[in-house]
Amino acid sequence: MPRSALTTEEIEAFRERITDAATHLFAEQGFEALTMRAIAIEIGCSPMTAYRYFDGKDDIFTSVRARAFARFADNQEAIARAKHADARSKLAALGRAYIDFALAEPDSYRVMFELTQPGVSADGELAEQGLRAWTPLYEAVRACVAEGELAGDPLVHAHLCWAKVHGLVTLHLSGKLQMGAGIGELYDCVIADLLQSVRPVAAPA
Amino acid sequence: MPRSALTTEEIEAFRERITDAATHLFAEQGFEALTMRAIAIEIGCSPMTAYRYFDGKDDIFTSVRARAFARFADNQEAIARAKHADARSKLAALGRAYIDFALAEPDSYRVMFELTQPGVSADGELAEQGLRAWTPLYEAVRACVAEGELAGDPLVHAHLCWAKVHGLVTLHLSGKLQMGAGIGELYDCVIADLLQSVRPVAAPA
DNA sequence: AGTTTTTGATTGACAACGTAAAATATACGA
DNA sequence: TCGTATATTTTACGTTGTCAATCAAAAACT
């Protein structure tokens, strides 16, 4: 019949090459340099070749985001696997790692959270890696509940912890913070605040 | 000599018309619909006319962002002017108003914080309105310090408060929160956490 | 072996984008 | 009325994402 159809592995390999090129271009020269033709040059093929492996540019970008989430999830999972004195210090370590990752790779963090346009499907690889990235923090908070360090709903408190680090990182990366130096102190405080909020507190008004 | 040059007021009026049209287009059909030619149609003139009043599309977009910040600043200042029982309840009210604004006008909030590309100048109308929007929160925290509700650096704590509400709102608007309902509870908790963090606490580890 | 058929990759083209340059319209001082 | 400085439009160029048509290659059947 036909020329031997591409294996699933071959397809996945090519998808990975394209995602690699796109990730590289984005990290190197920013979003507006992420072009179909630029990707094609990087790959060494025609601009239309990518269309056989992706639905279009948005799909490629979604793949880039999923990869960024995957690397972030790897990072968080590694911290979660490491030994910690107790649940609270584990949570603090996860928060530190979260911030460190975002500041070490601001482009990755931006592509994960900032350039999110509505209309992307909630399922697929992106959702899966996003869940992976979120799980360590959630489990750490649940552990704090199990050890009696936390009174309320773990889901609520985990979201609160996430919002604190995410908010500070986002404001920092977009240049909104008014304090030039002393940012380190600010991050210390947000970590301390993470731990403080998981102590039993009076019910909110 | 020449045909009478445009007055400063006329120029400002035209700039406002363009900003109006751009704001409207963005809120109505999203970012990708914000086009030079679409603005021109909305205004009723040629696509190149806007270039006499703005440096280009980025400049127009910056003006849209400045306007969004201005409306947000108006909102915050109104809350700050109102009467409150004490400094802590004033801070809580500002936090509530922050969240309410962001959820009521997600497009405005997004244009303020999400689509921020590096390279925009830090001065001008945008920076001015951004400062206006930030000041009420900062002053409220400073008042908490003055009333002995807060031990540390007001600048640090104000940034922390900002990060908390901004982080939660941003995660919510980008669809990252895992809790379908119960979001109201989450926002209640972040407000409570705002107040809790301005109580004297032990020095961070 | 030669032809057909199926699949992958390329080329060409199109509409839309931002915007530089050239051309045109407009209104006042002479 | 005419000249000139200013406001606006027209034209055009390079780039973008992507559809349609074309090309290339390789396995299967005659």
Short mmCIF file of C-alpha atoms (C1' of nucleotides) in Angstrom, two decimals:
data_model
loop_
_atom_site.label_atom_id
_atom_site.label_comp_id
_atom_site.label_asym_id
_atom_site.label_seq_id
_atom_site.Cartn_x
_atom_site.Cartn_y
_atom_site.Cartn_z
CA MET A 1 0.00 0.00 0.00
CA PRO A 2 1.40 3.32 1.03
CA ARG A 3 4.85 4.34 1.97
CA SER A 4 5.09 2.99 5.50
CA ALA A 5 3.01 5.23 7.67
CA LEU A 6 4.82 7.02 10.47
CA THR A 7 5.05 5.20 13.72
CA THR A 8 3.49 6.69 16.78
CA GLU A 9 7.00 7.10 18.15
CA GLU A 10 8.15 8.90 15.01
CA ILE A 11 5.19 11.25 15.22
CA GLU A 12 5.87 11.90 18.88
CA ALA A 13 9.55 12.47 18.14
CA PHE A 14 8.74 15.04 15.50
CA ARG A 15 6.25 16.74 17.79
CA GLU A 16 8.98 16.91 20.38
CA ARG A 17 11.45 18.40 17.89
CA ILE A 18 8.94 21.08 17.01
CA THR A 19 8.16 21.78 20.65
CA ASP A 20 11.88 21.96 21.35
CA ALA A 21 12.44 24.49 18.61
CA ALA A 22 9.46 26.57 19.69
CA THR A 23 10.55 26.51 23.33
CA HIS A 24 14.05 27.53 22.36
CA LEU A 25 12.87 30.36 20.14
CA PHE A 26 10.50 31.64 22.80
CA ALA A 27 13.10 31.55 25.56
CA GLU A 28 15.75 33.11 23.35
CA GLN A 29 13.95 35.91 21.55
CA GLY A 30 10.56 36.24 23.15
CA PHE A 31 7.02 35.61 22.06
CA GLU A 32 6.89 37.66 18.91
CA ALA A 33 9.84 35.70 17.52
CA LEU A 34 7.86 32.49 17.82
CA THR A 35 6.93 32.16 14.16
CA MET A 36 5.90 29.27 12.00
CA ARG A 37 8.64 30.11 9.55
CA ALA A 38 11.22 30.52 12.31
CA ILE A 39 10.30 27.12 13.69
CA ALA A 40 10.60 25.67 10.20
CA ILE A 41 14.11 27.08 9.80
CA GLU A 42 15.10 25.75 13.22
CA ILE A 43 13.76 22.31 12.31
CA GLY A 44 15.15 22.44 8.81
CA CYS A 45 11.96 21.90 6.87
CA SER A 46 9.12 23.74 5.26
CA PRO A 47 6.83 26.03 7.24
CA MET A 48 3.88 23.77 6.46
CA THR A 49 5.43 20.58 7.75
CA ALA A 50 4.50 21.37 11.33
CA TYR A 51 0.86 21.39 10.31
CA ARG A 52 0.92 17.65 9.83
CA TYR A 53 1.88 17.22 13.48
CA PHE A 54 0.00 20.10 15.09
CA ASP A 55 -3.31 21.79 14.43
CA GLY A 56 -1.59 25.14 14.11
CA LYS A 57 0.43 27.69 15.97
CA ASP A 58 -1.84 27.73 19.01
CA ASP A 59 -1.51 23.99 19.31
CA ILE A 60 2.27 24.24 19.22
CA PHE A 61 2.17 26.94 21.84
CA THR A 62 -0.04 24.77 24.00
CA SER A 63 2.57 22.05 23.71
CA VAL A 64 5.25 24.52 24.80
CA ARG A 65 3.16 25.40 27.83
CA ALA A 66 2.60 21.75 28.66
CA ARG A 67 6.34 21.13 28.52
CA ALA A 68 7.00 24.06 30.83
CA PHE A 69 4.45 22.68 33.28
CA ALA A 70 6.09 19.28 33.05
CA ARG A 71 9.50 20.65 33.95
CA PHE A 72 8.00 22.63 36.80
CA ALA A 73 6.18 19.53 38.00
CA ASP A 74 9.47 17.58 37.90
CA ASN A 75 11.00 20.25 40.09
CA GLN A 76 8.18 20.25 42.62
CA GLU A 77 8.01 16.47 42.75
CA ALA A 78 11.73 16.26 43.42
CA ILE A 79 11.33 18.58 46.39
CA ALA A 80 8.35 16.60 47.59
CA ARG A 81 10.33 13.34 47.43
CA ALA A 82 13.19 14.75 49.49
CA LYS A 83 13.31 14.25 53.24
CA HIS A 84 11.99 17.03 55.45
CA ALA A 85 11.79 17.47 59.21
CA ASP A 86 8.02 17.80 59.19
CA ALA A 87 5.10 18.72 57.00
CA ARG A 88 5.53 22.44 57.62
CA SER A 89 9.14 22.56 56.50
CA LYS A 90 8.18 20.51 53.46
CA LEU A 91 5.57 23.09 52.56
CA ALA A 92 8.13 25.84 53.03
CA ALA A 93 10.59 24.02 50.79
CA LEU A 94 7.97 23.65 48.08
CA GLY A 95 7.23 27.36 48.30
CA ARG A 96 10.92 28.18 48.04
CA ALA A 97 11.33 25.89 45.06
CA TYR A 98 8.28 27.43 43.44
CA ILE A 99 9.75 30.91 43.71
CA ASP A 100 13.23 29.80 42.70
CA PHE A 101 11.91 28.15 39.57
CA ALA A 102 9.89 31.17 38.55
CA LEU A 103 12.81 33.54 39.07
CA ALA A 104 15.35 31.25 37.42
CA GLU A 105 13.20 30.74 34.35
CA PRO A 106 10.88 33.70 34.08
CA ASP A 107 10.07 32.87 30.48
CA SER A 108 8.88 29.41 31.43
CA TYR A 109 6.78 30.81 34.22
CA ARG A 110 5.32 33.45 31.97
CA VAL A 111 4.35 30.96 29.32
CA MET A 112 2.65 28.87 31.97
CA PHE A 113 0.54 31.53 33.58
CA GLU A 114 0.73 34.86 31.88
CA LEU A 115 0.03 34.35 28.21
CA THR A 116 -2.97 32.19 28.87
CA GLN A 117 -5.69 32.93 26.38
CA PRO A 118 -9.17 31.62 26.99
CA GLY A 119 -10.38 29.05 24.53
CA VAL A 120 -7.71 26.43 25.07
CA SER A 121 -9.23 23.07 25.80
CA ALA A 122 -9.11 22.01 29.43
CA ASP A 123 -8.01 18.47 28.68
CA GLY A 124 -4.99 16.86 27.13
CA GLU A 125 -1.32 17.01 27.97
CA LEU A 126 -1.48 20.56 29.27
CA ALA A 127 -4.15 19.81 31.85
CA GLU A 128 -2.34 16.65 32.88
CA GLN A 129 0.98 18.40 33.50
CA GLY A 130 -0.80 21.25 35.20
CA LEU A 131 -2.34 18.82 37.63
CA ARG A 132 1.06 17.20 38.21
CA ALA A 133 2.53 20.61 39.03
CA TRP A 134 -0.22 21.39 41.51
CA THR A 135 -0.32 18.06 43.33
CA PRO A 136 2.85 18.28 45.49
CA LEU A 137 1.73 21.53 47.08
CA TYR A 138 -1.75 20.21 47.64
CA GLU A 139 -0.45 17.01 49.22
CA ALA A 140 1.90 18.96 51.47
CA VAL A 141 -0.99 21.02 52.76
CA ARG A 142 -3.02 17.86 53.26
CA ALA A 143 -0.14 16.45 55.27
CA CYS A 144 -0.18 19.55 57.42
CA VAL A 145 -3.85 18.86 58.07
CA ALA A 146 -3.08 15.27 58.92
CA GLU A 147 -0.46 16.39 61.42
CA GLY A 148 -2.83 18.84 63.02
CA GLU A 149 -1.04 21.94 61.86
CA LEU A 150 -4.04 23.13 59.93
CA ALA A 151 -7.66 23.49 60.88
CA GLY A 152 -9.68 24.30 57.79
CA ASP A 153 -10.24 22.83 54.37
CA PRO A 154 -6.94 21.71 52.81
CA LEU A 155 -8.13 22.62 49.33
CA VAL A 156 -8.83 26.16 50.41
CA HIS A 157 -5.51 26.54 52.18
CA ALA A 158 -3.55 25.04 49.32
CA HIS A 159 -5.11 27.52 46.94
CA LEU A 160 -4.28 30.28 49.37
CA CYS A 161 -0.63 29.23 49.48
CA TRP A 162 -0.54 29.02 45.72
CA ALA A 163 -2.09 32.46 45.37
CA LYS A 164 0.49 33.97 47.70
CA VAL A 165 3.57 32.76 45.88
CA HIS A 166 2.01 33.14 42.46
CA GLY A 167 0.86 36.65 43.17
CA LEU A 168 4.20 37.82 44.44
CA VAL A 169 6.12 36.18 41.62
CA THR A 170 3.78 37.58 39.00
CA LEU A 171 3.99 41.10 40.33
CA HIS A 172 7.75 40.81 40.49
CA LEU A 173 8.13 39.47 36.96
CA SER A 174 5.92 42.20 35.52
CA GLY A 175 7.98 44.88 37.26
CA LYS A 176 5.16 46.08 39.46
CA LEU A 177 6.96 45.89 42.79
CA GLN A 178 7.95 49.24 44.20
CA MET A 179 10.88 47.98 46.25
CA GLY A 180 14.17 47.81 44.39
CA ALA A 181 16.25 45.85 46.85
CA GLY A 182 14.68 44.06 49.79
CA ILE A 183 12.92 41.67 47.48
CA GLY A 184 14.65 38.82 49.21
CA GLU A 185 13.10 39.94 52.46
CA LEU A 186 9.74 40.06 50.73
CA TYR A 187 10.08 36.47 49.61
CA ASP A 188 11.16 35.44 53.10
CA CYS A 189 8.01 37.01 54.43
CA VAL A 190 5.74 35.25 51.97
CA ILE A 191 7.27 31.90 52.93
CA ALA A 192 6.79 32.73 56.60
CA ASP A 193 3.23 33.72 55.79
CA LEU A 194 2.71 30.39 54.09
CA LEU A 195 3.58 28.60 57.30
CA GLN A 196 1.68 30.99 59.49
CA SER A 197 -1.52 30.47 57.61
CA VAL A 198 -1.40 26.73 58.19
CA ARG A 199 -1.43 27.16 61.93
CA PRO A 200 -4.83 26.75 63.54
CA VAL A 201 -6.43 30.18 63.43
CA ALA A 202 -9.68 31.67 64.52
CA ALA A 203 -12.48 31.20 62.03
CA PRO A 204 -12.59 34.03 59.49
CA ALA A 205 -15.10 36.75 60.17
CA MET B 1 0.39 80.68 7.32
CA PRO B 2 -0.78 77.21 7.96
CA ARG B 3 -4.19 75.90 8.61
CA SER B 4 -4.56 76.54 12.35
CA ALA B 5 -2.62 73.89 14.22
CA LEU B 6 -4.57 71.58 16.49
CA THR B 7 -5.04 72.75 20.02
CA THR B 8 -3.70 70.69 22.88
CA GLU B 9 -7.28 70.03 23.86
CA GLU B 10 -8.16 68.85 20.38
CA ILE B 11 -5.20 66.50 20.37
CA GLU B 12 -6.13 65.16 23.77
CA ALA B 13 -9.73 64.77 22.66
CA PHE B 14 -8.68 62.75 19.63
CA ARG B 15 -6.35 60.63 21.74
CA GLU B 16 -9.27 59.94 24.03
CA ARG B 17 -11.51 59.00 21.12
CA ILE B 18 -8.89 56.52 19.93
CA THR B 19 -8.40 55.12 23.41
CA ASP B 20 -12.16 54.80 23.78
CA ALA B 21 -12.45 52.87 20.55
CA ALA B 22 -9.53 50.61 21.44
CA THR B 23 -10.90 49.94 24.91
CA HIS B 24 -14.29 49.15 23.48
CA LEU B 25 -12.88 46.80 20.85
CA PHE B 26 -10.73 45.01 23.37
CA ALA B 27 -13.53 44.54 25.89
CA GLU B 28 -15.96 43.48 23.19
CA GLN B 29 -13.99 41.09 21.02
CA GLY B 30 -10.72 40.45 22.78
CA PHE B 31 -7.13 41.27 22.11
CA GLU B 32 -6.74 39.90 18.61
CA ALA B 33 -9.60 42.10 17.44
CA LEU B 34 -7.70 45.20 18.54
CA THR B 35 -6.47 46.25 15.11
CA MET B 36 -5.34 49.51 13.66
CA ARG B 37 -7.86 49.15 10.87
CA ALA B 38 -10.66 48.21 13.28
CA ILE B 39 -9.90 51.28 15.38
CA ALA B 40 -9.97 53.39 12.24
CA ILE B 41 -13.40 52.07 11.28
CA GLU B 42 -14.66 52.69 14.82
CA ILE B 43 -13.34 56.24 14.70
CA GLY B 44 -14.41 56.80 11.15
CA CYS B 45 -11.11 57.74 9.62
CA SER B 46 -8.12 56.25 7.90
CA PRO B 47 -5.95 53.60 9.56
CA MET B 48 -2.98 55.97 9.49
CA THR B 49 -4.67 58.85 11.26
CA ALA B 50 -4.02 57.38 14.68
CA TYR B 51 -0.31 57.57 13.96
CA ARG B 52 -0.37 61.33 14.27
CA TYR B 53 -1.65 61.01 17.84
CA PHE B 54 0.15 57.88 18.96
CA ASP B 55 3.52 56.35 18.25
CA GLY B 56 1.89 53.14 17.12
CA LYS B 57 -0.24 50.26 18.26
CA ASP B 58 1.79 49.60 21.40
CA ASP B 59 1.39 53.20 22.42
CA ILE B 60 -2.37 52.98 21.99
CA PHE B 61 -2.44 49.80 24.02
CA THR B 62 -0.43 51.49 26.75
CA SER B 63 -3.05 54.22 26.80
CA VAL B 64 -5.77 51.60 27.17
CA ARG B 65 -3.90 50.13 30.10
CA ALA B 66 -3.44 53.54 31.69
CA ARG B 67 -7.16 54.16 31.42
CA ALA B 68 -7.95 50.83 33.05
CA PHE B 69 -5.57 51.69 35.88
CA ALA B 70 -7.23 55.07 36.24
CA ARG B 71 -10.68 53.56 36.64
CA PHE B 72 -9.34 51.04 39.11
CA ALA B 73 -7.62 53.84 41.02
CA ASP B 74 -10.90 55.77 41.12
CA ASN B 75 -12.55 52.73 42.63
CA GLN B 76 -9.90 52.21 45.28
CA GLU B 77 -9.77 55.88 46.18
CA ALA B 78 -13.52 55.95 46.64
CA ILE B 79 -13.27 53.08 49.11
CA ALA B 80 -10.39 54.79 50.87
CA ARG B 81 -12.39 57.99 51.25
CA ALA B 82 -15.36 56.22 52.82
CA LYS B 83 -15.69 55.94 56.57
CA HIS B 84 -14.47 52.79 58.27
CA ALA B 85 -14.51 51.59 61.85
CA ASP B 86 -10.73 51.25 62.01
CA ALA B 87 -7.65 50.77 59.87
CA ARG B 88 -8.10 47.01 59.68
CA SER B 89 -11.64 47.14 58.35
CA LYS B 90 -10.53 49.75 55.86
CA LEU B 91 -7.85 47.41 54.60
CA ALA B 92 -10.42 44.62 54.35
CA ALA B 93 -12.76 46.88 52.38
CA LEU B 94 -9.97 47.77 49.96
CA GLY B 95 -9.24 44.09 49.46
CA ARG B 96 -12.90 43.37 48.81
CA ALA B 97 -13.14 46.21 46.34
CA TYR B 98 -9.98 45.00 44.61
CA ILE B 99 -11.44 41.55 44.11
CA ASP B 100 -14.86 42.86 43.12
CA PHE B 101 -13.37 45.11 40.47
CA ALA B 102 -11.27 42.34 39.00
CA LEU B 103 -14.19 39.92 38.84
CA ALA B 104 -16.64 42.51 37.56
CA GLU B 105 -14.31 43.64 34.77
CA PRO B 106 -11.95 40.78 34.06
CA ASP B 107 -10.91 42.30 30.74
CA SER B 108 -9.82 45.49 32.45
CA TYR B 109 -7.88 43.55 35.02
CA ARG B 110 -6.26 41.41 32.39
CA VAL B 111 -5.16 44.38 30.37
CA MET B 112 -3.64 45.89 33.49
CA PHE B 113 -1.62 42.93 34.65
CA GLU B 114 -1.68 40.02 32.30
CA LEU B 115 -0.72 41.21 28.87
CA THR B 116 2.19 43.20 30.16
CA GLN B 117 5.08 42.96 27.77
CA PRO B 118 8.49 44.15 28.88
CA GLY B 119 9.82 47.17 27.07
CA VAL B 120 7.08 49.61 27.93
CA SER B 121 8.51 52.76 29.43
CA ALA B 122 8.17 53.06 33.18
CA ASP B 123 7.11 56.68 33.08
CA GLY B 124 4.18 58.57 31.66
CA GLU B 125 0.47 58.28 32.22
CA LEU B 126 0.58 54.55 32.79
CA ALA B 127 3.07 54.76 35.64
CA GLU B 128 1.17 57.65 37.16
CA GLN B 129 -2.15 55.81 37.20
CA GLY B 130 -0.46 52.66 38.39
CA LEU B 131 0.89 54.55 41.36
CA ARG B 132 -2.54 56.02 42.05
CA ALA B 133 -4.05 52.55 42.06
CA TRP B 134 -1.45 51.27 44.51
CA THR B 135 -1.46 54.16 46.95
CA PRO B 136 -4.75 53.53 48.82
CA LEU B 137 -3.71 50.02 49.78
CA TYR B 138 -0.29 51.19 50.84
CA GLU B 139 -1.69 54.00 52.93
CA ALA B 140 -4.16 51.65 54.59
CA VAL B 141 -1.34 49.37 55.64
CA ARG B 142 0.64 52.34 56.89
CA ALA B 143 -2.37 53.34 58.95
CA CYS B 144 -2.42 49.86 60.43
CA VAL B 145 1.19 50.41 61.45
CA ALA B 146 0.33 53.75 62.96
CA GLU B 147 -2.44 52.15 65.01
CA GLY B 148 -0.14 49.43 66.25
CA GLU B 149 -1.82 46.62 64.33
CA LEU B 150 1.32 45.82 62.39
CA ALA B 151 4.88 45.30 63.50
CA GLY B 152 7.08 45.12 60.43
CA ASP B 153 7.81 47.22 57.38
CA PRO B 154 4.61 48.65 55.90
CA LEU B 155 6.02 48.46 52.39
CA VAL B 156 6.67 44.76 52.76
CA HIS B 157 3.26 44.05 54.22
CA ALA B 158 1.47 46.11 51.61
CA HIS B 159 3.20 44.16 48.88
CA LEU B 160 2.22 40.95 50.63
CA CYS B 161 -1.42 42.00 50.74
CA TRP B 162 -1.29 42.94 47.10
CA ALA B 163 0.29 39.63 46.18
CA LYS B 164 -2.42 37.71 47.98
CA VAL B 165 -5.38 39.27 46.26
CA HIS B 166 -3.62 39.59 42.92
CA GLY B 167 -2.49 35.98 43.01
CA LEU B 168 -5.91 34.60 43.79
CA VAL B 169 -7.65 36.80 41.26
CA THR B 170 -5.15 35.95 38.55
CA LEU B 171 -5.41 32.22 39.14
CA HIS B 172 -9.17 32.50 39.11
CA LEU B 173 -9.34 34.52 35.90
CA SER B 174 -7.06 32.13 34.08
CA GLY B 175 -9.17 29.17 35.11
CA LYS B 176 -6.50 27.53 37.20
CA LEU B 177 -8.50 27.05 40.40
CA GLN B 178 -9.56 23.49 41.04
CA MET B 179 -12.62 24.35 43.12
CA GLY B 180 -15.77 24.89 41.13
CA ALA B 181 -18.03 26.36 43.79
CA GLY B 182 -16.64 27.48 47.13
CA ILE B 183 -14.76 30.28 45.45
CA GLY B 184 -16.61 32.73 47.61
CA GLU B 185 -15.24 30.97 50.67
CA LEU B 186 -11.79 31.18 49.16
CA TYR B 187 -12.08 34.94 48.74
CA ASP B 188 -13.39 35.24 52.30
CA CYS B 189 -10.32 33.41 53.49
CA VAL B 190 -7.92 35.63 51.58
CA ILE B 191 -9.52 38.71 53.09
CA ALA B 192 -9.26 37.19 56.54
CA ASP B 193 -5.66 36.32 55.78
CA LEU B 194 -5.05 39.93 54.80
CA LEU B 195 -6.10 41.05 58.27
CA GLN B 196 -4.34 38.23 60.02
CA SER B 197 -1.02 39.09 58.45
CA VAL B 198 -1.15 42.62 59.81
CA ARG B 199 -1.26 41.37 63.36
CA PRO B 200 2.08 41.40 65.13
CA VAL B 201 3.77 38.11 64.37
CA ALA B 202 6.99 36.43 65.33
CA ALA B 203 9.92 37.38 63.15
CA PRO B 204 10.22 35.12 60.11
CA ALA B 205 12.66 32.27 60.42
"C1'" DA C 1 9.90 -4.50 -13.87
"C1'" DG C 2 6.27 -1.19 -14.20
"C1'" DT C 3 2.27 0.99 -12.66
"C1'" DT C 4 -0.73 2.52 -9.14
"C1'" DT C 5 -1.72 4.29 -4.80
"C1'" DT C 6 -1.07 6.27 -0.49
"C1'" DT C 7 1.31 9.29 2.49
"C1'" DG C 8 4.67 12.99 3.68
"C1'" DA C 9 6.67 17.37 2.43
"C1'" DT C 10 6.92 21.48 -0.33
"C1'" DT C 11 5.49 25.35 -2.97
"C1'" DG C 12 2.43 29.05 -4.11
"C1'" DA C 13 -1.00 32.02 -2.91
"C1'" DC C 14 -4.17 34.76 -0.05
"C1'" DA C 15 -6.00 37.79 3.31
"C1'" DA C 16 -4.79 40.54 7.14
"C1'" DC C 17 -1.51 42.75 9.91
"C1'" DG C 18 1.58 47.12 11.36
"C1'" DT C 19 3.38 50.92 9.38
"C1'" DA C 20 6.84 53.80 6.23
"C1'" DA C 21 6.52 56.88 2.27
"C1'" DA C 22 4.20 59.44 -0.96
"C1'" DA C 23 0.29 61.85 -2.31
"C1'" DT C 24 -3.72 64.52 -1.39
"C1'" DA C 25 -6.88 67.57 0.94
"C1'" DT C 26 -7.63 71.56 3.87
"C1'" DA C 27 -7.60 76.14 5.72
"C1'" DC C 28 -5.33 80.24 7.03
"C1'" DG C 29 -1.92 84.50 5.99
"C1'" DA C 30 -0.46 87.05 2.11
"C1'" DT D 1 -6.41 84.13 -5.20
"C1'" DC D 2 -2.49 81.93 -4.14
"C1'" DG D 3 1.14 79.76 -1.32
"C1'" DT D 4 2.26 77.10 2.42
"C1'" DA D 5 2.11 74.57 6.55
"C1'" DT D 6 -0.64 71.07 8.49
"C1'" DA D 7 -3.98 67.09 8.68
"C1'" DT D 8 -5.41 63.09 6.42
"C1'" DT D 9 -5.55 59.56 3.08
"C1'" DT D 10 -3.63 56.45 -0.39
"C1'" DT D 11 -0.44 53.38 -1.78
"C1'" DA D 12 2.74 49.98 -0.96
"C1'" DC D 13 5.99 46.81 1.47
"C1'" DG D 14 7.35 43.16 4.32
"C1'" DT D 15 5.54 39.54 7.54
"C1'" DT D 16 2.34 36.80 9.55
"C1'" DG D 17 -0.76 32.22 9.81
"C1'" DT D 18 -2.58 28.92 6.94
"C1'" DC D 19 -5.46 26.84 2.87
"C1'" DA D 20 -4.95 24.55 -1.69
"C1'" DA D 21 -2.46 22.53 -5.06
"C1'" DT D 22 1.59 20.24 -6.24
"C1'" DC D 23 5.49 17.31 -5.74
"C1'" DA D 24 8.18 13.28 -4.02
"C1'" DA D 25 8.80 8.81 -2.46
"C1'" DA D 26 7.91 4.22 -1.32
"C1'" DA D 27 5.15 0.02 -0.71
"C1'" DA D 28 1.85 -3.12 -3.06
"C1'" DC D 29 -0.38 -5.16 -7.04
"C1'" DT D 30 -0.32 -6.63 -11.93
#
